[in-house]
PDB file of C-alpha atoms in Angstrom:
ATOM      1  CA  UNK C1243     100.810 101.323  87.812  1.00  0.00           C
ATOM      2  CA  UNK C1244     101.023  97.631  88.550  1.00  0.00           C
ATOM      3  CA  UNK C1245     102.960  96.640  91.591  1.00  0.00           C
ATOM      4  CA  UNK C1246     102.848  96.167  95.313  1.00  0.00           C
ATOM      5  CA  UNK C1247     102.363  99.128  97.599  1.00  0.00           C
ATOM      6  CA  UNK C1248     102.635  99.435 101.336  1.00  0.00           C
ATOM      7  CA  UNK C1249     101.251 102.149 103.547  1.00  0.00           C
ATOM      8  CA  UNK C1250     102.209 104.001 105.548  1.00  0.00           C
ATOM      9  CA  UNK C1251     105.910 104.233 104.727  1.00  0.00           C
ATOM     10  CA  UNK C1252     106.690 105.463 108.227  1.00  0.00           C
ATOM     11  CA  UNK C1253     104.736 105.125 111.435  1.00  0.00           C
ATOM     12  CA  UNK C1254     105.420 106.108 115.024  1.00  0.00           C
ATOM     13  CA  UNK C1255     103.103 104.861 117.720  1.00  0.00           C
ATOM     14  CA  UNK C1256     103.056 104.076 121.422  1.00  0.00           C
ATOM     15  CA  UNK C1257     103.115 100.782 123.259  1.00  0.00           C
ATOM     16  CA  UNK C1258      99.701  99.247 123.686  1.00  0.00           C
ATOM     17  CA  UNK C1259      98.176 100.864 120.630  1.00  0.00           C
ATOM     18  CA  UNK C1260      96.750  98.970 117.722  1.00  0.00           C
ATOM     19  CA  UNK C1261      98.332  99.654 114.373  1.00  0.00           C
ATOM     20  CA  UNK C1262      97.560  98.280 110.928  1.00  0.00           C
ATOM     21  CA  UNK C1263     100.000  98.128 108.058  1.00  0.00           C
ATOM     22  CA  UNK C1264      98.451  97.959 104.623  1.00  0.00           C
ATOM     23  CA  UNK C1265      99.587  96.013 101.598  1.00  0.00           C
ATOM     24  CA  UNK C1266      98.016  96.121  98.148  1.00  0.00           C
ATOM     25  CA  UNK C1267      99.110  94.353  94.978  1.00  0.00           C
ATOM     26  CA  UNK C1268      97.798  94.740  91.462  1.00  0.00           C
ATOM     27  CA  UNK C1269      99.225  91.576  89.901  1.00  0.00           C
ATOM     28  CA  UNK C1270      96.458  89.283  91.184  1.00  0.00           C
ATOM     29  CA  UNK C1271      99.180  87.131  92.755  1.00  0.00           C
ATOM     30  CA  UNK C1272      97.835  84.265  94.801  1.00  0.00           C
ATOM     31  CA  UNK C1273     100.516  84.335  97.441  1.00  0.00           C
ATOM     32  CA  UNK C1274     101.266  87.158  99.821  1.00  0.00           C
ATOM     33  CA  UNK C1275     103.699  87.434 102.698  1.00  0.00           C
ATOM     34  CA  UNK C1276     104.651  89.662 105.592  1.00  0.00           C
ATOM     35  CA  UNK C1277     108.234  89.867 106.816  1.00  0.00           C
ATOM     36  CA  UNK C1278     110.012  91.884 109.426  1.00  0.00           C
ATOM     37  CA  UNK C1279     113.600  92.975 109.013  1.00  0.00           C
ATOM     38  CA  UNK C1280     115.836  93.478 112.019  1.00  0.00           C
ATOM     39  CA  UNK C1281     119.576  93.941 112.286  1.00  0.00           C
ATOM     40  CA  UNK C1282     121.332  90.611 112.561  1.00  0.00           C
ATOM     41  CA  UNK C1283     118.267  88.602 111.569  1.00  0.00           C
ATOM     42  CA  UNK C1284     117.730  89.293 107.911  1.00  0.00           C
ATOM     43  CA  UNK C1285     114.068  88.954 106.957  1.00  0.00           C
ATOM     44  CA  UNK C1286     111.804  86.753 109.001  1.00  0.00           C
ATOM     45  CA  UNK C1287     108.396  85.561 107.898  1.00  0.00           C
ATOM     46  CA  UNK C1288     105.494  86.658 110.071  1.00  0.00           C
ATOM     47  CA  UNK C1289     102.449  85.409 108.165  1.00  0.00           C
ATOM     48  CA  UNK C1290     101.626  84.273 104.682  1.00  0.00           C
ATOM     49  CA  UNK C1291      98.552  83.680 102.595  1.00  0.00           C
ATOM     50  CA  UNK C1292      97.944  81.302  99.706  1.00  0.00           C
ATOM     51  CA  UNK C1293      94.650  82.883  98.623  1.00  0.00           C
ATOM     52  CA  UNK C1294      91.788  84.966  99.917  1.00  0.00           C
ATOM     53  CA  UNK C1295      90.672  83.721 103.325  1.00  0.00           C
ATOM     54  CA  UNK C1296      93.650  81.336 103.606  1.00  0.00           C
ATOM     55  CA  UNK C1297      96.410  82.455 105.959  1.00  0.00           C
ATOM     56  CA  UNK C1298      99.037  80.713 108.031  1.00  0.00           C
ATOM     57  CA  UNK C1299     101.735  81.492 110.541  1.00  0.00           C
ATOM     58  CA  UNK C1300     105.353  81.989 109.669  1.00  0.00           C
ATOM     59  CA  UNK C1301     108.406  82.012 111.884  1.00  0.00           C
ATOM     60  CA  UNK C1302     107.506  84.952 114.163  1.00  0.00           C
ATOM     61  CA  UNK C1303     103.686  85.347 114.301  1.00  0.00           C
ATOM     62  CA  UNK C1304     103.179  86.251 117.954  1.00  0.00           C
ATOM     63  CA  UNK C1305     101.538  89.624 118.471  1.00  0.00           C
ATOM     64  CA  UNK C1306     100.358  89.932 114.876  1.00  0.00           C
ATOM     65  CA  UNK C1307      97.070  89.325 113.115  1.00  0.00           C
ATOM     66  CA  UNK C1308      96.403  89.175 109.380  1.00  0.00           C
ATOM     67  CA  UNK C1309      93.392  88.935 107.157  1.00  0.00           C
ATOM     68  CA  UNK C1310      92.841  88.510 103.470  1.00  0.00           C
ATOM     69  CA  UNK C1311      89.277  89.119 102.424  1.00  0.00           C
ATOM     70  CA  UNK C1312      90.340  90.166  98.914  1.00  0.00           C
ATOM     71  CA  UNK C1313      93.138  88.753  96.798  1.00  0.00           C
ATOM     72  CA  UNK C1314      94.811  92.114  96.377  1.00  0.00           C
ATOM     73  CA  UNK C1315      94.953  93.186 100.026  1.00  0.00           C
ATOM     74  CA  UNK C1316      96.821  91.685 102.940  1.00  0.00           C
ATOM     75  CA  UNK C1317      96.802  93.941 106.016  1.00  0.00           C
ATOM     76  CA  UNK C1318      98.948  93.235 109.054  1.00  0.00           C
ATOM     77  CA  UNK C1319      97.691  94.325 112.467  1.00  0.00           C
ATOM     78  CA  UNK C1320      99.619  94.697 115.681  1.00  0.00           C
ATOM     79  CA  UNK C1321      96.831  94.414 118.205  1.00  0.00           C
ATOM     80  CA  UNK C1322      98.777  95.835 121.152  1.00  0.00           C
ATOM     81  CA  UNK C1323     102.115  97.158 119.973  1.00  0.00           C
ATOM     82  CA  UNK C1324     105.274  96.466 121.975  1.00  0.00           C
ATOM     83  CA  UNK C1325     108.743  98.009 121.649  1.00  0.00           C
ATOM     84  CA  UNK C1326     110.094  94.682 120.388  1.00  0.00           C
ATOM     85  CA  UNK C1327     107.903  95.110 117.332  1.00  0.00           C
ATOM     86  CA  UNK C1328     109.861  98.169 116.235  1.00  0.00           C
ATOM     87  CA  UNK C1329     111.130  97.051 112.864  1.00  0.00           C
ATOM     88  CA  UNK C1330     110.920  97.457 109.119  1.00  0.00           C
ATOM     89  CA  UNK C1331     108.014  95.495 107.692  1.00  0.00           C
ATOM     90  CA  UNK C1332     107.922  94.183 104.164  1.00  0.00           C
ATOM     91  CA  UNK C1333     105.001  92.825 102.243  1.00  0.00           C
ATOM     92  CA  UNK C1334     105.664  90.545  99.284  1.00  0.00           C
ATOM     93  CA  UNK C1335     103.699  88.615  96.701  1.00  0.00           C
ATOM     94  CA  UNK C1336     104.349  85.861  94.199  1.00  0.00           C
ATOM     95  CA  UNK C1337     102.371  84.261  91.438  1.00  0.00           C
ATOM     96  CA  UNK C1338     101.748  80.660  90.502  1.00  0.00           C
ATOM     97  CA  UNK C1339     104.619  79.086  88.630  1.00  0.00           C
ATOM     98  CA  UNK C1340     105.397  75.693  87.214  1.00  0.00           C
ATOM     99  CA  UNK C1341     109.131  75.830  87.625  1.00  0.00           C
ATOM    100  CA  UNK C1342     109.367  77.086  91.164  1.00  0.00           C
ATOM    101  CA  UNK C1343     111.371  80.052  90.036  1.00  0.00           C
ATOM    102  CA  UNK C1344     108.766  82.699  90.687  1.00  0.00           C
ATOM    103  CA  UNK C1345     110.466  85.344  92.798  1.00  0.00           C
ATOM    104  CA  UNK C1346     108.697  87.181  95.518  1.00  0.00           C
ATOM    105  CA  UNK C1347     108.143  90.829  94.684  1.00  0.00           C
ATOM    106  CA  UNK C1348     108.491  93.178  97.602  1.00  0.00           C
ATOM    107  CA  UNK C1349     106.887  96.438  98.576  1.00  0.00           C
ATOM    108  CA  UNK C1350     109.047  99.357  99.661  1.00  0.00           C
ATOM    109  CA  UNK C1351     108.589  98.564 103.345  1.00  0.00           C
ATOM    110  CA  UNK C1352     107.061 100.288 106.357  1.00  0.00           C
ATOM    111  CA  UNK C1353     109.389 101.600 109.033  1.00  0.00           C
ATOM    112  CA  UNK C1354     107.530 101.223 112.333  1.00  0.00           C
ATOM    113  CA  UNK C1355     108.753 102.733 115.583  1.00  0.00           C
ATOM    114  CA  UNK C1356     107.028 101.955 118.860  1.00  0.00           C
ATOM    115  CA  UNK C1357     107.826 104.278 121.750  1.00  0.00           C
TER     116      UNK C1357
ATOM    117  CA  UNK K  40     120.727  75.226 112.781  1.00  0.00           C
ATOM    118  CA  UNK K  41     120.835  78.103 110.344  1.00  0.00           C
ATOM    119  CA  UNK K  42     119.215  77.237 107.070  1.00  0.00           C
ATOM    120  CA  UNK K  43     121.031  80.000 105.214  1.00  0.00           C
ATOM    121  CA  UNK K  44     124.437  81.281 106.271  1.00  0.00           C
ATOM    122  CA  UNK K  45     126.125  84.380 104.936  1.00  0.00           C
ATOM    123  CA  UNK K  46     129.447  84.593 106.728  1.00  0.00           C
ATOM    124  CA  UNK K  47     130.599  87.935 105.327  1.00  0.00           C
ATOM    125  CA  UNK K  48     128.980  90.836 107.155  1.00  0.00           C
ATOM    126  CA  UNK K  49     130.750  93.273 104.841  1.00  0.00           C
ATOM    127  CA  UNK K  50     132.751  93.210 101.647  1.00  0.00           C
ATOM    128  CA  UNK K  51     134.758  95.855  99.830  1.00  0.00           C
ATOM    129  CA  UNK K  52     135.549  95.869  96.130  1.00  0.00           C
ATOM    130  CA  UNK K  53     136.959  98.373  93.703  1.00  0.00           C
ATOM    131  CA  UNK K  54     134.940  99.525  90.778  1.00  0.00           C
ATOM    132  CA  UNK K  55     135.227  97.261  87.698  1.00  0.00           C
ATOM    133  CA  UNK K  56     136.497  94.320  89.719  1.00  0.00           C
ATOM    134  CA  UNK K  57     134.575  91.110  90.312  1.00  0.00           C
ATOM    135  CA  UNK K  58     133.338  90.126  93.760  1.00  0.00           C
ATOM    136  CA  UNK K  59     131.932  86.923  95.240  1.00  0.00           C
ATOM    137  CA  UNK K  60     129.377  86.950  98.028  1.00  0.00           C
ATOM    138  CA  UNK K  61     129.163  83.689  99.918  1.00  0.00           C
ATOM    139  CA  UNK K  62     126.047  81.747 100.789  1.00  0.00           C
ATOM    140  CA  UNK K  63     125.784  78.264 102.240  1.00  0.00           C
ATOM    141  CA  UNK K  64     122.536  76.481 102.916  1.00  0.00           C
ATOM    142  CA  UNK K  65     121.270  73.525 104.853  1.00  0.00           C
ATOM    143  CA  UNK K  66     118.423  71.334 103.694  1.00  0.00           C
ATOM    144  CA  UNK K  67     117.601  67.659 103.405  1.00  0.00           C
ATOM    145  CA  UNK K  68     114.960  68.281 100.751  1.00  0.00           C
ATOM    146  CA  UNK K  69     116.220  67.256  97.289  1.00  0.00           C
ATOM    147  CA  UNK K  70     114.095  69.948  95.670  1.00  0.00           C
ATOM    148  CA  UNK K  71     114.796  73.531  96.586  1.00  0.00           C
ATOM    149  CA  UNK K  72     115.515  76.904  95.097  1.00  0.00           C
ATOM    150  CA  UNK K  73     117.966  79.639  95.911  1.00  0.00           C
ATOM    151  CA  UNK K  74     117.373  83.344  95.395  1.00  0.00           C
ATOM    152  CA  UNK K  75     119.510  86.422  95.727  1.00  0.00           C
ATOM    153  CA  UNK K  76     118.075  89.834  96.513  1.00  0.00           C
ATOM    154  CA  UNK K  77     119.677  93.268  96.588  1.00  0.00           C
ATOM    155  CA  UNK K  78     118.662  95.926  99.068  1.00  0.00           C
ATOM    156  CA  UNK K  79     120.063  99.384  98.294  1.00  0.00           C
ATOM    157  CA  UNK K  80     120.155 102.115 100.901  1.00  0.00           C
ATOM    158  CA  UNK K  81     116.707 103.239  99.777  1.00  0.00           C
ATOM    159  CA  UNK K  82     115.385 100.041 101.322  1.00  0.00           C
ATOM    160  CA  UNK K  83     113.539  98.159  98.607  1.00  0.00           C
ATOM    161  CA  UNK K  84     114.217  94.479  97.936  1.00  0.00           C
ATOM    162  CA  UNK K  85     115.203  93.722  94.352  1.00  0.00           C
ATOM    163  CA  UNK K  86     115.241  90.189  92.979  1.00  0.00           C
ATOM    164  CA  UNK K  87     118.515  89.384  91.196  1.00  0.00           C
ATOM    165  CA  UNK K  88     118.849  85.728  90.312  1.00  0.00           C
ATOM    166  CA  UNK K  89     117.438  82.258  90.911  1.00  0.00           C
ATOM    167  CA  UNK K  90     118.963  78.752  90.949  1.00  0.00           C
ATOM    168  CA  UNK K  91     116.923  75.577  91.176  1.00  0.00           C
ATOM    169  CA  UNK K  92     118.392  72.482  92.784  1.00  0.00           C
ATOM    170  CA  UNK K  93     117.892  70.468  89.596  1.00  0.00           C
ATOM    171  CA  UNK K  94     119.218  73.112  87.243  1.00  0.00           C
ATOM    172  CA  UNK K  95     122.164  71.697  85.344  1.00  0.00           C
ATOM    173  CA  UNK K  96     123.843  74.992  84.676  1.00  0.00           C
ATOM    174  CA  UNK K  97     124.742  77.883  86.897  1.00  0.00           C
ATOM    175  CA  UNK K  98     122.286  80.745  86.602  1.00  0.00           C
ATOM    176  CA  UNK K  99     123.361  83.995  84.998  1.00  0.00           C
ATOM    177  CA  UNK K 100     121.585  87.342  84.689  1.00  0.00           C
ATOM    178  CA  UNK K 101     123.663  90.046  83.094  1.00  0.00           C
ATOM    179  CA  UNK K 102     126.572  90.843  85.424  1.00  0.00           C
ATOM    180  CA  UNK K 103     125.233  88.462  88.063  1.00  0.00           C
ATOM    181  CA  UNK K 104     126.030  84.767  88.125  1.00  0.00           C
ATOM    182  CA  UNK K 105     125.492  82.116  90.690  1.00  0.00           C
ATOM    183  CA  UNK K 106     128.303  79.713  91.513  1.00  0.00           C
ATOM    184  CA  UNK K 107     126.213  76.723  92.541  1.00  0.00           C
ATOM    185  CA  UNK K 108     128.124  73.872  94.192  1.00  0.00           C
ATOM    186  CA  UNK K 109     125.496  71.397  95.237  1.00  0.00           C
ATOM    187  CA  UNK K 110     127.781  68.944  97.040  1.00  0.00           C
ATOM    188  CA  UNK K 111     129.168  71.764  99.157  1.00  0.00           C
ATOM    189  CA  UNK K 112     125.707  73.294  99.597  1.00  0.00           C
ATOM    190  CA  UNK K 113     126.902  76.668  98.486  1.00  0.00           C
ATOM    191  CA  UNK K 114     125.305  79.222  96.171  1.00  0.00           C
ATOM    192  CA  UNK K 115     127.681  82.137  95.903  1.00  0.00           C
ATOM    193  CA  UNK K 116     126.737  85.276  94.014  1.00  0.00           C
ATOM    194  CA  UNK K 117     129.352  86.604  91.632  1.00  0.00           C
ATOM    195  CA  UNK K 118     129.096  90.191  90.457  1.00  0.00           C
ATOM    196  CA  UNK K 119     131.367  90.958  87.539  1.00  0.00           C
ATOM    197  CA  UNK K 120     132.665  94.428  86.703  1.00  0.00           C
ATOM    198  CA  UNK K 121     131.367  96.049  89.882  1.00  0.00           C
ATOM    199  CA  UNK K 122     129.721  99.436  89.642  1.00  0.00           C
ATOM    200  CA  UNK K 123     129.200 102.114  92.270  1.00  0.00           C
ATOM    201  CA  UNK K 124     125.481 101.369  92.118  1.00  0.00           C
ATOM    202  CA  UNK K 125     126.158  97.817  93.299  1.00  0.00           C
ATOM    203  CA  UNK K 126     126.821  99.139  96.801  1.00  0.00           C
ATOM    204  CA  UNK K 127     123.985  97.592  98.792  1.00  0.00           C
ATOM    205  CA  UNK K 128     122.993  94.811 101.130  1.00  0.00           C
ATOM    206  CA  UNK K 129     122.691  91.406  99.490  1.00  0.00           C
ATOM    207  CA  UNK K 130     120.522  88.602 100.805  1.00  0.00           C
ATOM    208  CA  UNK K 131     120.562  84.935  99.953  1.00  0.00           C
ATOM    209  CA  UNK K 132     117.280  83.052 100.432  1.00  0.00           C
ATOM    210  CA  UNK K 133     116.124  79.473 100.057  1.00  0.00           C
ATOM    211  CA  UNK K 134     112.822  77.860  99.180  1.00  0.00           C
ATOM    212  CA  UNK K 135     112.434  74.251 100.312  1.00  0.00           C
ATOM    213  CA  UNK K 136     110.228  71.961  98.300  1.00  0.00           C
ATOM    214  CA  UNK K 137     109.482  71.761  94.571  1.00  0.00           C
ATOM    215  CA  UNK K 138     107.727  75.088  94.314  1.00  0.00           C
ATOM    216  CA  UNK K 139     105.536  73.901  91.488  1.00  0.00           C
ATOM    217  CA  UNK K 140     102.498  75.198  93.281  1.00  0.00           C
ATOM    218  CA  UNK K 141     104.027  78.637  93.090  1.00  0.00           C
ATOM    219  CA  UNK K 142     104.265  78.864  96.836  1.00  0.00           C
ATOM    220  CA  UNK K 143     107.562  80.366  97.809  1.00  0.00           C
ATOM    221  CA  UNK K 144     108.105  80.254 101.534  1.00  0.00           C
ATOM    222  CA  UNK K 145     111.577  81.723 101.791  1.00  0.00           C
ATOM    223  CA  UNK K 146     114.201  81.610 104.505  1.00  0.00           C
ATOM    224  CA  UNK K 147     116.682  84.472 104.360  1.00  0.00           C
ATOM    225  CA  UNK K 148     120.282  84.826 105.423  1.00  0.00           C
ATOM    226  CA  UNK K 149     121.453  87.785 107.478  1.00  0.00           C
ATOM    227  CA  UNK K 150     122.942  89.544 104.486  1.00  0.00           C
ATOM    228  CA  UNK K 151     126.268  90.905 103.266  1.00  0.00           C
ATOM    229  CA  UNK K 152     126.866  94.614 102.867  1.00  0.00           C
ATOM    230  CA  UNK K 153     128.869  95.346  99.736  1.00  0.00           C
ATOM    231  CA  UNK K 154     130.695  98.616  99.293  1.00  0.00           C
ATOM    232  CA  UNK K 155     132.084  99.476  95.886  1.00  0.00           C
ATOM    233  CA  UNK K 156     134.790 102.121  95.883  1.00  0.00           C
ATOM    234  CA  UNK K 157     135.876 104.266  92.918  1.00  0.00           C
TER     235      UNK K 157
END
């Protein structure tokens, strides 16, 4: 089925470990985004990508790395996880639009706990 | 300064009544867009409605409407005839810039939790 899928849905890891969150979309959307959701902060943008091999930092990029070798995939890596990165992570995508009204479509989220 | 402000952490409404969720925004860009998303307890983010800064009329989508007051920089979501399934977290978000490239860098508010009672 078409859509945007994130994996894993839940992940528990330890501080200092590397962890990669996967995001895959089947719409061939150009734009993809990673957000984190924390109580009291809403959603904050970590990284975004306008196309394959084009990525840029969002509001809270420190401690995260992204890549986009293929249009449909946009993995997010925590190179050395810290407790402050415990959060719910959302991937989103949006297509090209002429009216600016293209909504971002979100995956179901990954709940990440770092002990 | 907060770009998007949602001052109501929680709201209660009885089934079948209307409810307004507040959202104010701050931007100096004449071209922008405002989005509302719903997040039920299951966690997914569901797009509800969009309002462009140059749109002449308030946006409507079924039971959802957007009360857009440009001079006051407010974009309140109105849900008519509330249903139990409307209980969720609601987020207001803003895109700055014309968006005609399709790029939608959004800034989100902190959300309002709506509880609909029977």
